[in-house]
Amino acid sequence: MSKGDSVVLLDFWASPFCARVKIALEEKNVKHIDNEEDLFGKKSELLLISNPIHQKVPVFLHNGKPVIESAIIVNYIDEVWPENSLLPANAYERAQARFWADFIDKKVFDNGRNIWANNGEEREVGTRDFLEVLKHLEEALGEKDYFGGDTFGYVDIIAIPHSAWFLAYEKLGGFKVEDHSPKISAWIKRSLERESVKKVLPDPEKVYQFVLHFRKMSGLE
Amino acid sequence: MSKGDSVVLLDFWASPFCARVKIALEEKNVKHIDNEEDLFGKKSELLLISNPIHQKVPVFLHNGKPVIESAIIVNYIDEVWPENSLLPANAYERAQARFWADFIDKKVFDNGRNIWANNGEEREVGTRDFLEVLKHLEEALGEKDYFGGDTFGYVDIIAIPHSAWFLAYEKLGGFKVEDHSPKISAWIKRSLERESVKKVLPDPEKVYQFVLHFRKMSGLE
């Protein structure tokens, strides 16, 4: 890549999907311009033009050309800046990594939202489903340090930003991730020691306050 | 790949997701053993062991090792058998192809099901949403012969199997794809002339009868 590359991220501080992109860029030592979107106000012209279908962050603009969907953006970053490879070199392991990224995409945030954007029975169902998802992830991690094995890789980048929301899930769902998934809990601590992750992830307490604010605005509290 | 490769697909004839894998294998001239699953009876031991989390077809077993999720399987096939490349060579175009595959995965089948697995107002909403999805696809295709440009590629393989269900959507939703999306309609006809597609896709009338059978069993008719 030439030094003159323009790299812009349309971002939102609390979004675990945006955090994926920022961690990947840190891992690759790629500088970027960060455009914080006001998701409760007016979406930027650039966001609407770049992602007319979903109108969501993150949008990754590389030399002005938009790439959409966070897992696809991380994959793209890995292909364009191949040093410090994130996806495994082996095709089968790559397919496995993509499977877990897909599983996380389908299950973690939506089940988490079923906890914090609900009350009563719906919240209980959300909590139960979320703990089931954690169980699968605990098994997938097994005795490895990272989902990528010995090194922090693609699936770790996809998964770790969700952990900034876990405090909110725990407080509202009435459980502790550590009690149910000690390996995932240890993996979170391990990953949080990493420079890229430490630098990017928001404070879980701040996310929790954001969630409480949202709950108040939605009449849930 | 050595001649001794074992390639097995856990399949279901009407599944557009299974058809993707079969078309990709045809495009690559890879022979496979096809295990038809009885999805209304007992799932095979091999399916439950290979895909314990989702317990769904397709499962692609390459030398005994399972690959799950149809878009990931097609990507894997393209990486393992690189001749007659399906994904574009350029990283940006690859990201775009993955975006459209993801869009199709999230929108086409589920909105289609909202048409055929409902009655009344819910069906009307499903029909409206489905036509909106078609509109986006019509724009993405534009004046190109295929989503891949001049040649039939990854997004075409992801998308075309859904067309075997369109007759059922049309009959139950009371519309004609051709009236709303003439370019998509022409793309379907063009793609159906391709050997791999012709060989794999089920007769839309048979799929429609299958849908009607399902509707009767579910008390919708």
Tab-separated table of C-alpha atoms in Angstrom:
chain	number	residue	atom	x	y	z
A	1	MET	CA	0.000	0.000	0.000
A	2	SER	CA	1.278	3.442	-0.808
A	3	LYS	CA	1.882	5.982	1.946
A	4	GLY	CA	-0.791	8.236	0.473
A	5	ASP	CA	-3.651	5.850	1.268
A	6	SER	CA	-6.709	7.561	2.663
A	7	VAL	CA	-8.331	5.483	5.434
A	8	VAL	CA	-11.488	6.812	7.084
A	9	LEU	CA	-13.786	5.062	9.545
A	10	LEU	CA	-17.364	6.131	10.167
A	11	ASP	CA	-17.483	5.153	13.808
A	12	PHE	CA	-19.577	5.044	16.953
A	13	TRP	CA	-17.703	4.743	20.253
A	14	ALA	CA	-19.907	2.082	21.872
A	15	SER	CA	-20.338	-0.120	18.787
A	16	PRO	CA	-18.596	-3.490	19.125
A	17	PHE	CA	-18.730	-3.718	15.336
A	18	CYS	CA	-16.764	-0.489	14.904
A	19	ALA	CA	-14.279	-1.631	17.577
A	20	ARG	CA	-13.425	-4.672	15.436
A	21	VAL	CA	-12.269	-2.426	12.637
A	22	LYS	CA	-10.242	-0.187	14.962
A	23	ILE	CA	-8.504	-3.183	16.583
A	24	ALA	CA	-7.657	-4.635	13.151
A	25	LEU	CA	-6.190	-1.272	12.072
A	26	GLU	CA	-4.123	-1.116	15.304
A	27	GLU	CA	-2.855	-4.653	14.703
A	28	LYS	CA	-1.779	-3.613	11.204
A	29	ASN	CA	-0.361	-0.239	12.285
A	30	VAL	CA	-2.608	1.535	9.802
A	31	LYS	CA	-3.436	5.134	10.689
A	32	HIS	CA	-6.978	6.281	10.043
A	33	ILE	CA	-9.221	9.292	10.348
A	34	ASP	CA	-12.093	8.633	12.716
A	35	ASN	CA	-15.488	10.217	12.006
A	36	GLU	CA	-17.736	9.779	15.038
A	37	GLU	CA	-21.370	9.502	13.985
A	38	ASP	CA	-24.214	10.908	16.055
A	39	LEU	CA	-26.500	7.886	15.861
A	40	PHE	CA	-29.218	9.559	17.918
A	41	GLY	CA	-29.087	12.727	15.861
A	42	LYS	CA	-28.721	13.137	12.141
A	43	LYS	CA	-26.688	10.587	10.262
A	44	SER	CA	-23.905	12.113	8.215
A	45	GLU	CA	-24.286	12.622	4.477
A	46	LEU	CA	-21.171	10.472	4.035
A	47	LEU	CA	-22.769	7.587	5.943
A	48	LEU	CA	-25.984	7.723	3.912
A	49	ILE	CA	-24.119	7.915	0.611
A	50	SER	CA	-21.598	5.188	1.530
A	51	ASN	CA	-24.040	2.684	3.028
A	52	PRO	CA	-27.435	3.496	1.505
A	53	ILE	CA	-28.846	0.028	2.129
A	54	HIS	CA	-28.146	-0.505	5.827
A	55	GLN	CA	-27.307	3.120	6.808
A	56	LYS	CA	-25.203	1.771	9.670
A	57	VAL	CA	-21.701	2.098	11.052
A	58	PRO	CA	-19.015	0.934	10.645
A	59	VAL	CA	-18.274	2.146	7.157
A	60	PHE	CA	-14.656	1.790	6.104
A	61	LEU	CA	-13.574	4.163	3.361
A	62	HIS	CA	-10.358	3.167	1.648
A	63	ASN	CA	-9.245	5.810	-0.801
A	64	GLY	CA	-12.845	6.950	-0.809
A	65	LYS	CA	-14.326	3.551	-1.628
A	66	PRO	CA	-16.686	2.119	1.001
A	67	VAL	CA	-16.459	-1.354	2.508
A	68	ILE	CA	-19.464	-2.427	4.601
A	69	GLU	CA	-20.097	-5.049	7.324
A	70	SER	CA	-17.522	-5.285	10.083
A	71	ALA	CA	-16.436	-8.923	9.574
A	72	ILE	CA	-16.002	-8.220	5.850
A	73	ILE	CA	-14.029	-5.046	6.641
A	74	VAL	CA	-11.648	-6.947	8.954
A	75	ASN	CA	-11.182	-9.587	6.245
A	76	TYR	CA	-10.521	-6.809	3.704
A	77	ILE	CA	-7.974	-5.122	5.978
A	78	ASP	CA	-6.213	-8.467	6.381
A	79	GLU	CA	-6.041	-8.908	2.606
A	80	VAL	CA	-4.883	-5.369	1.802
A	81	TRP	CA	-2.298	-5.132	4.626
A	82	PRO	CA	-1.103	-8.750	4.783
A	83	GLU	CA	1.672	-8.271	7.368
A	84	ASN	CA	0.666	-9.576	10.851
A	85	SER	CA	-1.845	-11.946	9.310
A	86	LEU	CA	-5.191	-12.224	11.126
A	87	LEU	CA	-6.874	-15.074	9.264
A	88	PRO	CA	-5.129	-18.481	9.327
A	89	ALA	CA	-2.996	-19.445	6.295
A	90	ASN	CA	-4.682	-22.837	5.949
A	91	ALA	CA	-7.978	-22.911	3.967
A	92	TYR	CA	-9.715	-25.292	6.382
A	93	GLU	CA	-8.736	-23.234	9.419
A	94	ARG	CA	-9.853	-20.110	7.563
A	95	ALA	CA	-13.277	-21.687	6.988
A	96	GLN	CA	-13.458	-22.576	10.698
A	97	ALA	CA	-12.543	-19.007	11.661
A	98	ARG	CA	-15.258	-17.691	9.344
A	99	PHE	CA	-17.752	-20.126	10.872
A	100	TRP	CA	-17.100	-18.785	14.374
A	101	ALA	CA	-17.173	-15.180	13.189
A	102	ASP	CA	-20.560	-15.922	11.615
A	103	PHE	CA	-21.788	-17.642	14.789
A	104	ILE	CA	-20.735	-14.650	16.914
A	105	ASP	CA	-22.376	-12.254	14.447
A	106	LYS	CA	-25.653	-14.138	14.582
A	107	LYS	CA	-25.803	-14.824	18.290
A	108	VAL	CA	-23.902	-12.546	20.667
A	109	PHE	CA	-25.212	-9.005	20.154
A	110	ASP	CA	-28.822	-9.953	19.456
A	111	ASN	CA	-29.074	-12.187	22.510
A	112	GLY	CA	-27.343	-9.508	24.540
A	113	ARG	CA	-29.938	-6.981	23.366
A	114	ASN	CA	-32.677	-9.379	24.434
A	115	ILE	CA	-31.265	-8.957	27.946
A	116	TRP	CA	-30.823	-5.184	28.091
A	117	ALA	CA	-33.707	-4.051	25.907
A	118	ASN	CA	-36.288	-6.085	27.788
A	119	ASN	CA	-37.729	-6.773	31.193
A	120	GLY	CA	-39.360	-9.790	32.819
A	121	GLU	CA	-39.724	-13.066	30.976
A	122	GLU	CA	-38.220	-11.835	27.697
A	123	ARG	CA	-35.115	-10.779	29.573
A	124	GLU	CA	-34.916	-14.200	31.239
A	125	VAL	CA	-35.116	-15.904	27.848
A	126	GLY	CA	-32.392	-13.555	26.559
A	127	THR	CA	-30.180	-14.396	29.522
A	128	ARG	CA	-30.659	-18.137	29.072
A	129	ASP	CA	-29.902	-17.925	25.332
A	130	PHE	CA	-26.879	-15.720	25.926
A	131	LEU	CA	-25.409	-18.186	28.445
A	132	GLU	CA	-25.967	-20.966	25.896
A	133	VAL	CA	-23.992	-18.951	23.313
A	134	LEU	CA	-21.180	-18.445	25.848
A	135	LYS	CA	-21.129	-22.206	26.453
A	136	HIS	CA	-20.532	-22.846	22.752
A	137	LEU	CA	-17.770	-20.227	22.699
A	138	GLU	CA	-16.204	-21.733	25.827
A	139	GLU	CA	-16.068	-25.091	24.049
A	140	ALA	CA	-14.660	-23.548	20.867
A	141	LEU	CA	-11.917	-21.818	22.834
A	142	GLY	CA	-11.083	-24.957	24.811
A	143	GLU	CA	-7.574	-24.916	26.263
A	144	LYS	CA	-6.235	-22.441	23.712
A	145	ASP	CA	-5.026	-18.973	24.693
A	146	TYR	CA	-6.927	-17.375	21.807
A	147	PHE	CA	-9.562	-18.480	19.309
A	148	GLY	CA	-6.727	-18.196	16.803
A	149	GLY	CA	-4.595	-20.631	18.852
A	150	ASP	CA	-1.363	-19.241	20.286
A	151	THR	CA	-1.884	-15.859	18.676
A	152	PHE	CA	-4.617	-13.243	18.747
A	153	GLY	CA	-6.384	-13.443	15.361
A	154	TYR	CA	-9.519	-12.913	13.288
A	155	VAL	CA	-12.078	-14.581	15.594
A	156	ASP	CA	-10.571	-12.834	18.626
A	157	ILE	CA	-10.993	-9.478	16.884
A	158	ILE	CA	-14.587	-10.331	15.974
A	159	ALA	CA	-15.431	-11.488	19.508
A	160	ILE	CA	-13.536	-9.317	22.003
A	161	PRO	CA	-15.409	-6.001	21.437
A	162	HIS	CA	-18.605	-7.628	22.682
A	163	SER	CA	-16.950	-8.056	26.081
A	164	ALA	CA	-17.244	-4.289	26.680
A	165	TRP	CA	-21.018	-4.867	26.840
A	166	PHE	CA	-20.844	-7.872	29.165
A	167	LEU	CA	-21.025	-5.741	32.336
A	168	ALA	CA	-24.379	-4.383	31.125
A	169	TYR	CA	-25.608	-7.918	30.338
A	170	GLU	CA	-24.432	-9.131	33.742
A	171	LYS	CA	-26.013	-6.302	35.712
A	172	LEU	CA	-29.334	-6.482	33.894
A	173	GLY	CA	-29.400	-10.269	33.489
A	174	GLY	CA	-28.263	-11.003	37.044
A	175	PHE	CA	-25.345	-13.311	36.306
A	176	LYS	CA	-21.567	-13.324	36.108
A	177	VAL	CA	-19.831	-14.441	32.909
A	178	GLU	CA	-16.976	-15.712	35.087
A	179	ASP	CA	-19.237	-18.163	36.927
A	180	HIS	CA	-20.557	-19.705	33.716
A	181	SER	CA	-17.575	-19.463	31.364
A	182	PRO	CA	-14.266	-19.272	33.240
A	183	LYS	CA	-12.229	-19.870	30.077
A	184	ILE	CA	-13.979	-17.046	28.216
A	185	SER	CA	-13.476	-14.865	31.263
A	186	ALA	CA	-9.722	-15.636	31.287
A	187	TRP	CA	-9.566	-15.043	27.514
A	188	ILE	CA	-11.159	-11.595	27.973
A	189	LYS	CA	-8.553	-10.655	30.618
A	190	ARG	CA	-5.751	-11.975	28.404
A	191	SER	CA	-7.017	-10.076	25.351
A	192	LEU	CA	-7.486	-6.852	27.316
A	193	GLU	CA	-3.744	-6.851	28.032
A	194	ARG	CA	-3.099	-6.507	24.335
A	195	GLU	CA	-2.186	-2.945	23.233
A	196	SER	CA	-4.630	-2.835	20.306
A	197	VAL	CA	-7.557	-3.996	22.443
A	198	LYS	CA	-6.695	-1.838	25.454
A	199	LYS	CA	-6.467	1.220	23.244
A	200	VAL	CA	-9.764	0.637	21.410
A	201	LEU	CA	-12.357	-0.857	23.776
A	202	PRO	CA	-14.592	1.530	25.733
A	203	ASP	CA	-14.904	1.283	29.510
A	204	PRO	CA	-17.637	-1.312	30.293
A	205	GLU	CA	-19.013	1.011	32.983
A	206	LYS	CA	-19.482	3.742	30.366
A	207	VAL	CA	-21.265	1.252	28.079
A	208	TYR	CA	-23.475	0.218	31.002
A	209	GLN	CA	-24.423	3.860	31.650
A	210	PHE	CA	-25.155	4.247	27.923
A	211	VAL	CA	-27.433	1.195	28.065
A	212	LEU	CA	-29.229	2.573	31.151
A	213	HIS	CA	-29.710	5.874	29.354
A	214	PHE	CA	-31.176	4.029	26.374
A	215	ARG	CA	-33.468	2.053	28.676
A	216	LYS	CA	-34.746	5.259	30.253
A	217	MET	CA	-35.339	6.870	26.857
A	218	SER	CA	-37.259	3.746	25.776
A	219	GLY	CA	-39.424	3.695	28.903
A	220	LEU	CA	-37.907	0.447	30.180
A	221	GLU	CA	-36.775	1.948	33.500
B	1	MET	CA	-5.795	-31.621	-4.529
B	2	SER	CA	-5.029	-35.329	-4.767
B	3	LYS	CA	-7.312	-37.677	-6.674
B	4	GLY	CA	-8.094	-39.518	-3.455
B	5	ASP	CA	-9.986	-36.586	-1.911
B	6	SER	CA	-13.208	-37.564	-0.194
B	7	VAL	CA	-15.967	-35.011	-0.787
B	8	VAL	CA	-19.367	-35.598	0.815
B	9	LEU	CA	-22.352	-33.239	0.949
B	10	LEU	CA	-25.154	-33.593	3.477
B	11	ASP	CA	-27.919	-32.294	1.266
B	12	PHE	CA	-31.608	-31.538	0.966
B	13	TRP	CA	-33.043	-31.280	-2.544
B	14	ALA	CA	-35.140	-28.128	-2.036
B	15	SER	CA	-32.579	-26.165	-0.012
B	16	PRO	CA	-31.201	-23.147	-1.879
B	17	PHE	CA	-28.266	-23.221	0.526
B	18	CYS	CA	-27.342	-26.791	-0.476
B	19	ALA	CA	-27.766	-25.891	-4.164
B	20	ARG	CA	-25.033	-23.246	-3.813
B	21	VAL	CA	-22.543	-25.912	-2.795
B	22	LYS	CA	-23.593	-28.244	-5.615
B	23	ILE	CA	-23.294	-25.490	-8.233
B	24	ALA	CA	-19.828	-24.537	-6.939
B	25	LEU	CA	-18.721	-28.181	-7.139
B	26	GLU	CA	-20.061	-28.407	-10.713
B	27	GLU	CA	-18.217	-25.219	-11.662
B	28	LYS	CA	-15.010	-26.742	-10.285
B	29	ASN	CA	-15.623	-30.212	-11.761
B	30	VAL	CA	-15.304	-31.777	-8.321
B	31	LYS	CA	-17.139	-35.079	-7.886
B	32	HIS	CA	-18.941	-35.594	-4.597
B	33	ILE	CA	-21.028	-38.135	-2.751
B	34	ASP	CA	-24.479	-36.760	-2.001
B	35	ASN	CA	-26.220	-37.774	1.249
B	36	GLU	CA	-29.853	-36.662	1.112
B	37	GLU	CA	-31.127	-35.845	4.598
B	38	ASP	CA	-34.698	-36.519	5.689
B	39	LEU	CA	-35.342	-33.169	7.336
B	40	PHE	CA	-38.876	-34.122	8.353
B	41	GLY	CA	-37.757	-37.422	9.810
B	42	LYS	CA	-34.688	-38.253	11.839
B	43	LYS	CA	-31.536	-36.274	11.155
B	44	SER	CA	-28.556	-38.459	10.356
B	45	GLU	CA	-25.945	-39.210	12.994
B	46	LEU	CA	-23.361	-37.720	10.612
B	47	LEU	CA	-25.291	-34.409	10.437
B	48	LEU	CA	-25.619	-34.149	14.216
B	49	ILE	CA	-21.951	-34.958	14.788
B	50	SER	CA	-20.696	-32.666	11.989
B	51	ASN	CA	-22.873	-29.657	12.786
B	52	PRO	CA	-23.826	-29.974	16.464
B	53	ILE	CA	-24.534	-26.255	16.885
B	54	HIS	CA	-26.927	-25.537	14.019
B	55	GLN	CA	-27.867	-29.140	13.073
B	56	LYS	CA	-28.611	-27.955	9.555
B	57	VAL	CA	-27.686	-28.789	5.975
B	58	PRO	CA	-25.566	-28.164	4.024
B	59	VAL	CA	-22.597	-29.801	5.673
B	60	PHE	CA	-19.568	-30.187	3.437
B	61	LEU	CA	-17.190	-32.964	4.489
B	62	HIS	CA	-13.770	-32.698	2.911
B	63	ASN	CA	-11.652	-35.716	3.756
B	64	GLY	CA	-13.977	-36.192	6.698
B	65	LYS	CA	-13.614	-32.673	8.072
B	66	PRO	CA	-16.813	-30.601	8.195
B	67	VAL	CA	-17.250	-27.114	6.780
B	68	ILE	CA	-20.491	-25.339	7.766
B	69	GLU	CA	-22.538	-22.402	6.370
B	70	SER	CA	-23.139	-22.396	2.638
B	71	ALA	CA	-21.442	-19.072	1.771
B	72	ILE	CA	-18.384	-20.159	3.769
B	73	ILE	CA	-18.401	-23.551	2.021
B	74	VAL	CA	-18.487	-21.920	-1.448
B	75	ASN	CA	-15.604	-19.647	-0.390
B	76	TYR	CA	-13.700	-22.720	0.893
B	77	ILE	CA	-14.298	-24.626	-2.349
B	78	ASP	CA	-12.970	-21.631	-4.286
B	79	GLU	CA	-9.812	-21.553	-2.156
B	80	VAL	CA	-9.139	-25.310	-2.262
B	81	TRP	CA	-9.877	-25.750	-5.983
B	82	PRO	CA	-8.656	-22.401	-7.354
B	83	GLU	CA	-9.139	-23.123	-11.071
B	84	ASN	CA	-12.235	-21.372	-12.510
B	85	SER	CA	-12.079	-18.732	-9.816
B	86	LEU	CA	-15.428	-17.703	-8.313
B	87	LEU	CA	-14.451	-14.763	-6.105
B	88	PRO	CA	-12.849	-11.744	-7.822
B	89	ALA	CA	-9.034	-11.463	-7.734
B	90	ASN	CA	-9.153	-7.863	-6.492
B	91	ALA	CA	-9.519	-7.371	-2.694
B	92	TYR	CA	-12.031	-4.521	-3.014
B	93	GLU	CA	-14.207	-6.452	-5.457
B	94	ARG	CA	-13.975	-9.479	-3.161
B	95	ALA	CA	-15.259	-7.362	-0.260
B	96	GLN	CA	-18.119	-6.135	-2.461
B	97	ALA	CA	-18.985	-9.711	-3.450
B	98	ARG	CA	-19.000	-10.712	0.221
B	99	PHE	CA	-21.242	-7.741	1.020
B	100	TRP	CA	-23.846	-8.858	-1.520
B	101	ALA	CA	-23.608	-12.488	-0.407
B	102	ASP	CA	-24.241	-11.293	3.154
B	103	PHE	CA	-27.149	-9.097	2.025
B	104	ILE	CA	-28.731	-12.026	0.172
B	105	ASP	CA	-28.185	-14.301	3.179
B	106	LYS	CA	-29.901	-11.872	5.513
B	107	LYS	CA	-32.782	-10.828	3.293
B	108	VAL	CA	-33.937	-13.183	0.547
B	109	PHE	CA	-34.945	-16.461	2.193
B	110	ASP	CA	-36.370	-14.952	5.390
B	111	ASN	CA	-38.503	-12.444	3.518
B	112	GLY	CA	-39.550	-15.218	1.144
B	113	ARG	CA	-40.618	-17.310	4.131
B	114	ASN	CA	-42.654	-14.380	5.407
B	115	ILE	CA	-44.659	-14.744	2.189
B	116	TRP	CA	-45.175	-18.495	2.076
B	117	ALA	CA	-45.380	-19.285	5.789
B	118	ASN	CA	-48.041	-16.665	6.491
B	119	ASN	CA	-51.434	-15.440	5.486
B	120	GLY	CA	-53.132	-12.053	5.514
B	121	GLU	CA	-51.318	-8.957	6.620
B	122	GLU	CA	-48.065	-10.701	7.555
B	123	ARG	CA	-47.893	-12.115	4.065
B	124	GLU	CA	-48.486	-8.659	2.601
B	125	VAL	CA	-45.612	-7.258	4.672
B	126	GLY	CA	-43.411	-10.168	3.525
B	127	THR	CA	-44.295	-9.466	-0.100
B	128	ARG	CA	-43.549	-5.764	0.207
B	129	ASP	CA	-40.206	-6.439	1.926
B	130	PHE	CA	-39.264	-9.095	-0.624
B	131	LEU	CA	-39.938	-6.715	-3.528
B	132	GLU	CA	-37.769	-4.116	-1.773
B	133	VAL	CA	-34.928	-6.669	-1.583
B	134	LEU	CA	-35.353	-7.445	-5.290
B	135	LYS	CA	-35.126	-3.728	-6.031
B	136	HIS	CA	-31.751	-3.527	-4.306
B	137	LEU	CA	-30.532	-6.580	-6.200
B	138	GLU	CA	-31.809	-5.128	-9.481
B	139	GLU	CA	-29.717	-2.004	-8.803
B	140	ALA	CA	-26.656	-4.058	-7.817
B	141	LEU	CA	-26.888	-6.065	-11.038
B	142	GLY	CA	-27.400	-2.951	-13.161
B	143	GLU	CA	-26.485	-3.497	-16.797
B	144	LYS	CA	-24.124	-6.394	-16.084
B	145	ASP	CA	-24.793	-9.916	-17.312
B	146	TYR	CA	-23.946	-11.384	-13.923
B	147	PHE	CA	-23.336	-10.048	-10.426
B	148	GLY	CA	-19.742	-11.078	-11.094
B	149	GLY	CA	-19.644	-8.881	-14.246
B	150	ASP	CA	-19.109	-10.698	-17.532
B	151	THR	CA	-18.770	-14.056	-15.849
B	152	PHE	CA	-20.898	-16.127	-13.507
B	153	GLY	CA	-19.246	-15.930	-10.066
B	154	TYR	CA	-19.574	-16.063	-6.280
B	155	VAL	CA	-22.593	-13.768	-5.831
B	156	ASP	CA	-24.404	-15.477	-8.719
B	157	ILE	CA	-23.880	-18.848	-7.025
B	158	ILE	CA	-25.129	-17.438	-3.707
B	159	ALA	CA	-28.197	-15.853	-5.312
B	160	ILE	CA	-29.432	-18.085	-8.133
B	161	PRO	CA	-30.684	-21.040	-6.018
B	162	HIS	CA	-33.265	-18.771	-4.405
B	163	SER	CA	-34.884	-18.359	-7.835
B	164	ALA	CA	-36.198	-21.925	-7.630
B	165	TRP	CA	-38.448	-20.670	-4.813
B	166	PHE	CA	-39.644	-17.555	-6.637
B	167	LEU	CA	-42.627	-19.327	-8.247
B	168	ALA	CA	-43.905	-20.170	-4.753
B	169	TYR	CA	-43.385	-16.564	-3.621
B	170	GLU	CA	-45.139	-15.285	-6.743
B	171	LYS	CA	-48.131	-17.603	-6.456
B	172	LEU	CA	-48.636	-16.985	-2.740
B	173	GLY	CA	-47.687	-13.294	-2.767
B	174	GLY	CA	-49.682	-12.483	-5.915
B	175	PHE	CA	-46.954	-10.803	-7.962
B	176	LYS	CA	-44.551	-11.491	-10.815
B	177	VAL	CA	-40.820	-10.989	-10.326
B	178	GLU	CA	-40.610	-10.064	-14.011
B	179	ASP	CA	-42.981	-7.093	-13.565
B	180	HIS	CA	-40.937	-5.618	-10.706
B	181	SER	CA	-37.384	-6.604	-11.613
B	182	PRO	CA	-36.923	-7.212	-15.326
B	183	LYS	CA	-33.129	-7.276	-15.035
B	184	ILE	CA	-33.201	-9.886	-12.275
B	185	SER	CA	-35.681	-11.845	-14.345
B	186	ALA	CA	-33.340	-11.782	-17.374
B	187	TRP	CA	-30.393	-12.711	-15.133
B	188	ILE	CA	-32.312	-15.767	-13.866
B	189	LYS	CA	-33.039	-16.919	-17.435
B	190	ARG	CA	-29.396	-16.327	-18.407
B	191	SER	CA	-28.073	-18.220	-15.380
B	192	LEU	CA	-30.467	-21.124	-15.920
B	193	GLU	CA	-28.834	-21.720	-19.299
B	194	ARG	CA	-25.587	-22.516	-17.524
B	195	GLU	CA	-24.841	-26.268	-17.240
B	196	SER	CA	-24.013	-26.192	-13.515
B	197	VAL	CA	-27.210	-24.339	-12.636
B	198	LYS	CA	-29.449	-26.342	-14.974
B	199	LYS	CA	-28.133	-29.582	-13.500
B	200	VAL	CA	-28.522	-28.577	-9.848
B	201	LEU	CA	-31.646	-26.442	-9.398
B	202	PRO	CA	-34.926	-28.186	-8.615
B	203	ASP	CA	-38.052	-27.576	-10.708
B	204	PRO	CA	-39.812	-24.471	-9.270
B	205	GLU	CA	-43.159	-26.269	-9.628
B	206	LYS	CA	-41.860	-29.091	-7.401
B	207	VAL	CA	-40.670	-26.519	-4.834
B	208	TYR	CA	-44.101	-24.850	-4.971
B	209	GLN	CA	-45.812	-28.194	-4.301
B	210	PHE	CA	-43.385	-28.763	-1.413
B	211	VAL	CA	-44.302	-25.347	0.014
B	212	LEU	CA	-48.034	-26.103	-0.344
B	213	HIS	CA	-47.497	-29.435	1.424
B	214	PHE	CA	-45.690	-27.609	4.233
B	215	ARG	CA	-48.499	-25.052	4.464
B	216	LYS	CA	-51.089	-27.849	4.793
B	217	MET	CA	-49.055	-29.609	7.480
B	218	SER	CA	-48.784	-26.293	9.360
B	219	GLY	CA	-52.511	-25.591	9.163
B	220	LEU	CA	-52.022	-22.561	6.888
B	221	GLU	CA	-54.252	-23.957	4.106
